[in-house]
Tab-separated table of C-alpha atoms in Angstrom:
chain	number	residue	atom	x	y	z
A	646	MET	CA	14.786	18.659	19.803
A	647	ASN	CA	17.326	17.882	17.078
A	648	LEU	CA	19.360	20.544	15.291
A	649	ARG	CA	17.446	20.276	12.032
A	650	ALA	CA	14.122	20.843	13.773
A	651	ILE	CA	15.483	23.735	15.851
A	652	CYS	CA	16.837	25.513	12.770
A	653	LEU	CA	13.649	25.101	10.798
A	654	LEU	CA	11.274	25.940	13.637
A	655	SER	CA	13.209	29.033	14.677
A	656	ALA	CA	13.212	30.292	11.111
A	657	LEU	CA	9.535	29.594	10.561
A	658	CYS	CA	8.344	31.134	13.825
A	659	VAL	CA	8.520	34.615	12.315
A	660	CYS	CA	5.377	34.010	10.251
A	661	SER	CA	1.799	33.548	11.383
A	662	PHE	CA	0.154	30.155	11.173
A	663	VAL	CA	-3.397	29.175	10.378
A	664	PRO	CA	-5.097	25.782	10.069
A	665	ALA	CA	-4.666	24.243	6.644
A	666	SER	CA	-7.617	22.680	4.854
A	667	ASN	CA	-6.507	19.176	5.820
A	668	GLY	CA	-6.283	20.007	9.509
A	669	ALA	CA	-2.532	20.536	9.422
A	670	TRP	CA	-0.844	23.777	10.346
A	671	GLY	CA	1.136	25.838	7.898
A	672	SER	CA	1.721	29.274	6.496
A	673	SER	CA	-1.340	30.758	4.856
A	674	PRO	CA	-0.855	30.614	1.071
A	675	SER	CA	-1.424	33.711	-0.998
A	676	THR	CA	-2.790	34.088	-4.486
A	677	ALA	CA	0.049	36.508	-5.118
A	678	ALA	CA	2.477	33.600	-5.176
A	679	SER	CA	0.816	32.162	-8.254
A	680	LYS	CA	1.279	35.437	-10.158
A	681	ASN	CA	5.056	35.679	-9.855
A	682	ASN	CA	7.907	33.338	-9.094
A	683	LYS	CA	10.445	35.737	-7.604
A	684	LEU	CA	10.081	34.099	-4.205
A	685	THR	CA	10.490	30.646	-5.699
A	686	ASP	CA	13.610	31.832	-7.545
A	687	LYS	CA	15.223	32.757	-4.230
A	688	LEU	CA	14.073	29.532	-2.606
A	689	VAL	CA	15.478	27.329	-5.365
A	690	GLU	CA	18.694	29.361	-5.464
A	691	ASN	CA	19.270	28.651	-1.777
A	692	ILE	CA	18.487	24.978	-2.308
A	693	VAL	CA	20.953	24.656	-5.184
A	694	LYS	CA	23.636	26.429	-3.121
A	695	LYS	CA	22.757	24.235	-0.117
A	696	ASN	CA	22.284	27.354	1.989
A	697	PHE	CA	19.949	26.024	4.672
A	698	ASP	CA	19.659	29.280	6.633
A	699	GLY	CA	18.652	31.163	3.495
A	700	PHE	CA	16.340	28.315	2.531
A	701	ALA	CA	14.541	28.416	5.892
A	702	LYS	CA	14.236	32.197	5.674
A	703	GLU	CA	12.611	32.006	2.243
A	704	LEU	CA	10.199	29.342	3.449
A	705	ALA	CA	8.989	31.830	6.055
A	706	SER	CA	7.940	34.321	3.362
A	707	PRO	CA	4.169	34.885	3.705
A	708	ASP	CA	3.489	34.471	-0.031
A	709	MET	CA	5.685	31.427	-0.583
A	710	ASP	CA	4.235	28.614	-2.693
A	711	VAL	CA	6.634	25.675	-2.527
A	712	ASN	CA	4.778	23.842	-5.298
A	713	GLN	CA	5.429	26.538	-7.899
A	714	PRO	CA	8.402	26.218	-10.272
A	715	ASP	CA	10.916	29.035	-10.458
A	716	SER	CA	11.462	31.212	-13.544
A	717	LYS	CA	13.665	28.479	-15.040
A	718	GLY	CA	10.970	25.857	-14.577
A	719	ARG	CA	12.726	24.134	-11.676
A	720	MET	CA	10.561	22.514	-8.998
A	721	PRO	CA	11.797	23.191	-5.434
A	722	LEU	CA	11.269	19.630	-4.201
A	723	LEU	CA	13.032	18.091	-7.183
A	724	GLU	CA	15.999	20.425	-6.703
A	725	ALA	CA	16.025	19.572	-2.993
A	726	VAL	CA	16.390	15.880	-3.820
A	727	LYS	CA	19.330	16.677	-6.093
A	728	THR	CA	21.202	18.162	-3.125
A	729	LYS	CA	21.196	14.659	-1.577
A	730	ASP	CA	20.492	16.385	1.749
A	731	ILE	CA	17.295	15.186	3.398
A	732	LYS	CA	16.821	18.318	5.509
A	733	PHE	CA	15.931	20.365	2.408
A	734	VAL	CA	13.443	17.699	1.326
A	735	ASP	CA	11.959	17.473	4.807
A	736	GLY	CA	11.658	21.251	5.123
A	737	LEU	CA	9.641	21.473	1.908
A	738	LEU	CA	7.409	18.566	2.886
A	739	GLN	CA	6.713	20.255	6.215
A	740	TYR	CA	5.657	23.268	4.213
A	741	ARG	CA	3.162	21.202	2.238
A	742	ALA	CA	5.252	20.454	-0.824
A	743	LEU	CA	3.528	17.731	-2.824
A	744	ALA	CA	5.602	14.560	-2.789
A	745	ALA	CA	3.736	13.455	-5.913
A	746	SER	CA	4.608	16.633	-7.856
A	747	VAL	CA	6.305	16.384	-11.253
A	748	ASP	CA	8.636	18.500	-13.335
A	749	PRO	CA	6.386	20.287	-15.871
A	750	ALA	CA	8.901	19.877	-18.689
A	751	THR	CA	9.990	16.254	-18.314
A	752	GLY	CA	7.418	14.704	-15.997
A	753	THR	CA	10.214	13.581	-13.685
A	754	ASN	CA	9.140	13.376	-10.062
A	755	PRO	CA	11.225	13.732	-6.883
A	756	LEU	CA	10.978	10.027	-6.056
A	757	MET	CA	12.409	9.038	-9.430
A	758	GLU	CA	15.349	11.368	-8.870
A	759	ALA	CA	15.912	9.958	-5.381
A	760	PHE	CA	15.888	6.403	-6.717
A	761	LYS	CA	18.264	7.289	-9.557
A	762	LEU	CA	20.696	8.766	-7.032
A	763	GLY	CA	20.334	5.780	-4.707
A	764	LEU	CA	19.029	7.974	-1.862
A	765	THR	CA	17.234	5.381	0.241
A	766	GLU	CA	16.286	7.607	3.186
A	767	VAL	CA	15.114	10.445	0.947
A	768	GLY	CA	13.069	7.935	-1.034
A	769	ARG	CA	11.565	6.534	2.151
A	770	HIS	CA	10.608	10.038	3.289
A	771	LEU	CA	8.950	10.877	-0.029
A	772	LEU	CA	7.021	7.601	-0.009
A	773	ALA	CA	5.765	8.352	3.496
A	774	TYR	CA	4.306	11.604	2.165
A	775	GLY	CA	2.455	10.081	-0.758
A	776	ALA	CA	4.968	9.727	-3.594
A	777	ASP	CA	4.003	6.993	-6.055
A	778	ILE	CA	6.516	4.546	-7.501
A	779	ASN	CA	4.264	4.033	-10.531
A	780	THR	CA	4.078	7.633	-11.815
A	781	ALA	CA	5.674	7.749	-15.265
A	782	ASN	CA	7.584	10.658	-16.785
A	783	LYS	CA	7.123	11.779	-20.390
A	784	ALA	CA	9.556	9.091	-21.532
A	785	GLY	CA	7.440	6.410	-19.881
A	786	GLN	CA	9.926	5.743	-17.085
A	787	LYS	CA	8.722	5.109	-13.540
A	788	PRO	CA	10.560	5.339	-10.210
A	789	ARG	CA	10.274	1.566	-9.828
A	790	ASP	CA	12.418	1.226	-12.960
A	791	PHE	CA	15.401	2.536	-10.996
A	792	ALA	CA	16.761	0.367	-8.200
A	793	PRO	CA	20.533	0.912	-8.011
A	794	ASN	CA	20.923	-0.603	-4.549
A	795	LYS	CA	19.373	-3.034	-2.089
A	796	GLY	CA	17.773	-0.259	-0.050
A	797	ILE	CA	15.791	1.074	-3.015
A	798	LYS	CA	14.679	-2.433	-3.979
A	799	GLU	CA	13.396	-2.976	-0.449
A	800	LEU	CA	11.461	0.311	-0.596
A	801	ILE	CA	9.734	-0.823	-3.785
A	802	GLU	CA	8.812	-4.167	-2.231
A	803	LYS	CA	7.524	-2.457	0.904
A	804	PHE	CA	5.392	-0.050	-1.132
A	805	ASP	CA	3.930	-2.906	-3.152
A	806	ASP	CA	2.934	-4.638	0.081
A	807	GLY	CA	1.367	-1.709	1.928
A	808	GLY	CA	1.415	1.525	-0.058
A	809	PRO	CA	2.316	4.818	1.681
A	810	ALA	CA	0.976	3.507	5.018
A	811	ALA	CA	3.883	1.059	5.129
A	812	PHE	CA	6.250	3.999	5.671
A	813	GLU	CA	4.350	5.702	8.470
A	814	ASP	CA	5.774	6.144	11.942
A	815	GLU	CA	4.670	3.652	14.564
A	816	PRO	CA	1.427	4.505	16.393
A	817	GLY	CA	2.085	6.703	19.408
A	818	THR	CA	5.120	8.388	17.854
A	819	TRP	CA	3.600	11.865	17.446
A	820	PHE	CA	1.527	14.038	19.727
A	821	TYR	CA	0.070	17.514	19.379
A	822	THR	CA	1.209	20.212	21.799
A	823	ASN	CA	1.902	23.967	22.079
A	824	ASN	CA	5.175	25.849	22.295
A	825	GLU	CA	5.892	28.604	24.819
A	826	ASN	CA	4.049	31.108	22.613
A	827	GLY	CA	0.933	28.975	22.458
A	828	ILE	CA	1.522	27.923	18.845
A	829	PRO	CA	0.543	24.281	18.255
A	830	TYR	CA	2.942	21.848	16.622
A	831	TRP	CA	3.613	18.117	16.327
A	832	TYR	CA	6.304	16.522	18.481
A	833	ASN	CA	8.022	13.171	17.931
A	834	ARG	CA	8.512	11.479	21.283
A	835	HIS	CA	11.256	9.189	19.920
A	836	THR	CA	13.457	11.564	17.928
A	837	THR	CA	12.424	14.842	19.673
A	838	GLU	CA	11.739	16.217	16.191
A	839	ALA	CA	9.135	18.963	15.898
A	840	ARG	CA	7.097	20.011	12.877
A	841	TRP	CA	4.195	22.302	12.048
A	842	ASN	CA	2.398	20.125	9.549
A	843	MET	CA	0.506	16.985	10.360
A	844	PRO	CA	2.612	13.801	10.048
A	845	PRO	CA	1.137	11.211	7.655
A	846	SER	CA	0.386	8.755	10.465
A	847	CYS	CA	-1.866	11.387	12.069
A	848	ALA	CA	-3.782	12.298	8.906
A	849	TRP	CA	-6.227	9.385	8.677
A	850	GLN	CA	-9.963	10.034	8.662
A	851	LYS	CA	-12.838	7.577	8.679
A	852	VAL	CA	-15.325	8.262	5.884
A	853	GLU	CA	-18.787	6.738	5.993
A	854	VAL	CA	-21.278	7.290	3.192
A	855	GLN	CA	-24.663	5.613	2.997
A	856	HIS	CA	-24.728	2.581	0.694
A	857	GLN	CA	-20.939	2.553	0.376
A	858	PRO	CA	-18.256	0.535	2.175
A	859	THR	CA	-16.503	2.350	5.007
A	860	ARG	CA	-13.197	3.778	3.870
A	861	TYR	CA	-10.211	5.427	5.503
A	862	VAL	CA	-8.539	8.348	3.767
A	863	ASN	CA	-5.142	9.847	4.518
A	864	TYR	CA	-5.316	13.554	3.756
A	865	VAL	CA	-1.533	13.942	3.559
A	866	THR	CA	-0.651	11.021	1.286
A	867	GLY	CA	-3.983	10.624	-0.497
A	868	GLN	CA	-4.049	6.890	0.231
A	869	THR	CA	-7.468	5.265	0.606
A	870	MET	CA	-8.108	1.883	2.181
A	871	HIS	CA	-11.117	-0.072	3.411
A	872	THR	CA	-9.410	-1.815	6.317
A	873	LEU	CA	-8.522	-0.102	9.577
A	874	PRO	CA	-5.045	1.515	9.360
A	875	ASN	CA	-2.580	0.648	12.120
A	876	ALA	CA	-2.558	4.298	13.151
A	877	LEU	CA	-6.239	4.110	14.153
A	878	ALA	CA	-6.183	0.756	15.975
A	879	TRP	CA	-6.545	2.245	19.470
A	880	ARG	CA	-8.619	1.120	22.441
A	881	LEU	CA	-9.112	2.977	25.737
A	882	LEU	CA	-8.620	0.572	28.648
A	883	ASN	CA	-8.959	0.735	32.401
A	884	ARG	CA	-6.130	-1.120	34.066
A	885	GLN	CA	-6.025	-1.225	37.850
A	886	GLY	CA	-8.070	1.956	38.052
A	887	LEU	CA	-6.011	3.887	35.486
A	888	ASP	CA	-7.092	4.780	31.955
A	889	VAL	CA	-4.526	3.960	29.262
A	890	TRP	CA	-4.573	3.867	25.471
A	891	PHE	CA	-3.572	0.638	23.779
A	892	ASN	CA	-2.767	0.129	20.099
A	893	TRP	CA	-3.423	-3.534	19.432
A	894	ARG	CA	-1.570	-3.574	16.113
A	895	SER	CA	1.742	-2.302	17.486
A	896	ASN	CA	1.214	-3.496	21.086
A	897	HIS	CA	1.973	0.035	22.291
A	898	THR	CA	0.478	1.510	25.474
A	899	GLN	CA	0.464	5.159	26.544
A	900	SER	CA	-1.361	7.411	28.988
A	901	ASP	CA	-1.906	10.440	26.736
A	902	ILE	CA	-4.526	10.662	23.992
A	903	PRO	CA	-3.195	9.263	20.690
A	904	GLY	CA	-2.285	11.961	18.194
A	905	GLU	CA	-3.410	9.684	15.376
A	906	LEU	CA	-7.090	9.652	16.346
A	907	PRO	CA	-9.233	12.353	14.677
A	908	ALA	CA	-11.856	14.014	16.880
A	909	SER	CA	-14.741	11.972	15.471
A	910	MET	CA	-13.001	8.667	16.146
A	911	LEU	CA	-11.743	9.807	19.539
A	912	GLU	CA	-15.287	10.052	20.873
A	913	GLU	CA	-16.092	6.689	19.333
A	914	ALA	CA	-13.016	5.166	20.981
A	915	LYS	CA	-13.970	6.558	24.387
A	916	ALA	CA	-17.417	4.992	24.040
A	917	MET	CA	-15.740	1.633	23.326
A	918	LYS	CA	-13.732	1.643	26.551
A	919	ASN	CA	-12.492	-1.849	27.494
A	920	VAL	CA	-14.461	-3.491	24.673
A	921	ARG	CA	-12.984	-6.649	23.185
A	922	TRP	CA	-14.327	-9.885	21.756
A	923	TYR	CA	-13.756	-13.569	22.376
A	924	ASN	CA	-14.690	-16.494	20.167
A	925	PRO	CA	-15.008	-19.656	22.295
A	926	ARG	CA	-15.372	-21.890	19.278
A	927	ILE	CA	-11.983	-21.042	17.798
A	928	ASN	CA	-10.494	-19.797	21.105
A	929	LYS	CA	-9.527	-16.434	19.662
A	930	HIS	CA	-9.471	-12.938	21.166
A	931	SER	CA	-9.935	-9.753	19.143
A	932	TRP	CA	-9.761	-6.045	19.894
A	933	GLU	CA	-11.277	-5.329	16.509
A	934	ASN	CA	-14.989	-5.653	15.880
A	935	PRO	CA	-15.484	-9.151	14.412
A	936	ASP	CA	-17.623	-7.639	11.663
A	937	GLU	CA	-14.474	-5.863	10.495
A	938	LEU	CA	-12.551	-9.131	10.359
A	939	LEU	CA	-14.659	-10.397	7.472
A	940	GLU	CA	-13.116	-9.609	4.108
A	941	TRP	CA	-16.445	-9.522	2.291
A	942	LYS	CA	-18.997	-6.842	3.176
A	943	PRO	CA	-22.603	-6.734	1.973
A	944	VAL	CA	-23.443	-3.349	0.428
A	945	TYR	CA	-26.949	-2.333	-0.570
A	946	ASN	CA	-27.370	-0.717	-3.995
A	947	PRO	CA	-30.563	1.408	-3.898
A	948	GLU	CA	-30.593	1.981	-7.659
A	949	GLN	CA	-30.972	-1.722	-8.326
A	950	ASP	CA	-32.611	-2.526	-4.995
A	951	ALA	CA	-30.102	-5.318	-4.529
A	952	THR	CA	-27.095	-6.193	-2.403
A	953	PHE	CA	-23.611	-6.689	-3.784
A	954	TYR	CA	-20.511	-7.839	-1.932
A	955	PHE	CA	-17.289	-5.878	-1.629
A	956	ASN	CA	-13.906	-7.266	-0.589
A	957	VAL	CA	-12.212	-4.707	1.666
A	958	ARG	CA	-8.753	-6.180	1.084
A	959	THR	CA	-8.715	-6.673	-2.668
A	960	GLY	CA	-11.295	-4.091	-3.799
A	961	GLU	CA	-13.140	-6.800	-5.720
A	962	SER	CA	-16.942	-6.670	-5.893
A	963	THR	CA	-19.524	-9.245	-6.926
A	964	TRP	CA	-23.264	-9.785	-6.946
A	965	ASP	CA	-22.708	-13.425	-6.016
A	966	GLN	CA	-22.791	-14.014	-2.265
A	967	PRO	CA	-19.420	-15.337	-1.006
A	968	PRO	CA	-19.610	-18.809	0.605
A	969	GLU	CA	-18.474	-17.561	4.025
A	970	LEU	CA	-21.541	-15.294	4.208
A	971	ALA	CA	-24.013	-17.779	2.760
A	972	TRP	CA	-24.806	-19.799	5.886
A	973	VAL	CA	-28.535	-20.220	6.545
A	974	LYS	CA	-30.124	-21.326	9.811
A	975	VAL	CA	-32.634	-24.116	9.175
A	976	ASP	CA	-35.220	-25.241	11.722
A	977	ASP	CA	-35.113	-28.977	12.396
A	978	ASN	CA	-37.478	-30.033	15.143
A	979	ALA	CA	-36.548	-33.653	14.570
A	980	GLY	CA	-32.853	-33.049	15.161
A	981	PRO	CA	-30.960	-32.916	18.466
A	982	TRP	CA	-30.460	-29.109	18.379
A	983	ALA	CA	-33.787	-27.943	16.884
A	984	HIS	CA	-31.887	-26.365	13.996
A	985	PHE	CA	-28.819	-26.770	11.822
A	986	TRP	CA	-26.788	-24.546	9.514
A	987	TRP	CA	-26.716	-25.064	5.765
A	988	ASN	CA	-24.476	-23.395	3.195
A	989	PRO	CA	-26.200	-23.342	-0.213
A	990	LYS	CA	-22.951	-22.308	-1.905
A	991	THR	CA	-20.946	-25.299	-0.734
A	992	GLY	CA	-23.677	-27.755	0.240
A	993	GLU	CA	-22.204	-28.114	3.737
A	994	LYS	CA	-24.364	-28.796	6.792
A	995	GLN	CA	-23.379	-28.464	10.450
A	996	TRP	CA	-25.008	-28.332	13.863
A	997	HIS	CA	-22.793	-25.648	15.385
A	998	ASP	CA	-22.948	-21.955	14.516
A	999	PRO	CA	-20.560	-20.675	11.813
A	1000	ASP	CA	-17.339	-19.360	13.297
A	1001	HIS	CA	-18.066	-15.719	12.462
A	1002	LYS	CA	-21.337	-15.865	14.408
A	1003	THR	CA	-19.900	-17.109	17.720
A	1004	TRP	CA	-18.125	-13.965	18.934
A	1005	GLU	CA	-18.887	-12.697	22.449
A	1006	ARG	CA	-18.446	-9.063	23.448
A	1007	HIS	CA	-16.807	-8.164	26.786
A	1008	ASN	CA	-16.185	-4.781	28.401
A	1009	SER	CA	-15.103	-5.503	31.971
A	1010	ASP	CA	-12.036	-3.740	33.393
A	1011	LEU	CA	-8.723	-5.446	32.774
């Protein structure tokens, strides 16, 4: 365990821990914290003075609310960024500081300050916890307006490509365990870092609502997507008599249960043991359900008693059936195959099945 984690964990162990509403673990907040800011005053004072021991001690206060400004209106996370020391930022984020918080007076957010100061690693950490490069302050400035170095520019490009998920740890990085006192915490197998609160890569949940496209929500960063996140791309396999977990996006294999899988998806994954698909027509293998490979999904609208089509990658929706889903099987007793396929959108005709209809499911041991 690294020094930063040891210092923070040892300081925080003096308080009791209860499950947070998002499934993470943290100190139980108190309504008393919202009625006075004396505790926040001490916390911010230690941050400004870069007194990490005092900072960790204040974090352990039972009534601490790290998202409350002090009596001078200073936000703890914003002041932590100004120290240019990532351990203060990380400590607050572990204690459920909101990466997307803003200064009540100016609207400045911690990410903007990090970008202004050229703090690439601090910026990366904030982005991983849900900071948004497009949040404007009261002057209309956004974090993306500040790119003083190559590292910051690359962070902006990476965010534009994948949002907060682009900054998550690789699948298999974190697992949930207990310390010698039986208190659960998250452990990073690569860095030996330990933390109480759920890492962003482990905060994904699958949400299914009738007559709506399936979506995946990250309860740490707030990100929502309609395609399977890398963190959830796990399959249980049996290899030479041994069960192992395989993440097909990162090509990572491990024996222990993935910390990224929520309980509901864990049972689903166990039921899908060894399942994969093969398409002989295009000679392609897939660990992901072929239905999930299609960008367009039909969604029934009960109010209009009609089906619309939703694009899980772009978020676009249309009543007009996309050409790739428009293939119709037509009986043709006079033809060589008794039927052919016709696409009314494109006018195409073909004897063989459309590519997306030729997948074969397999579940034999590997």
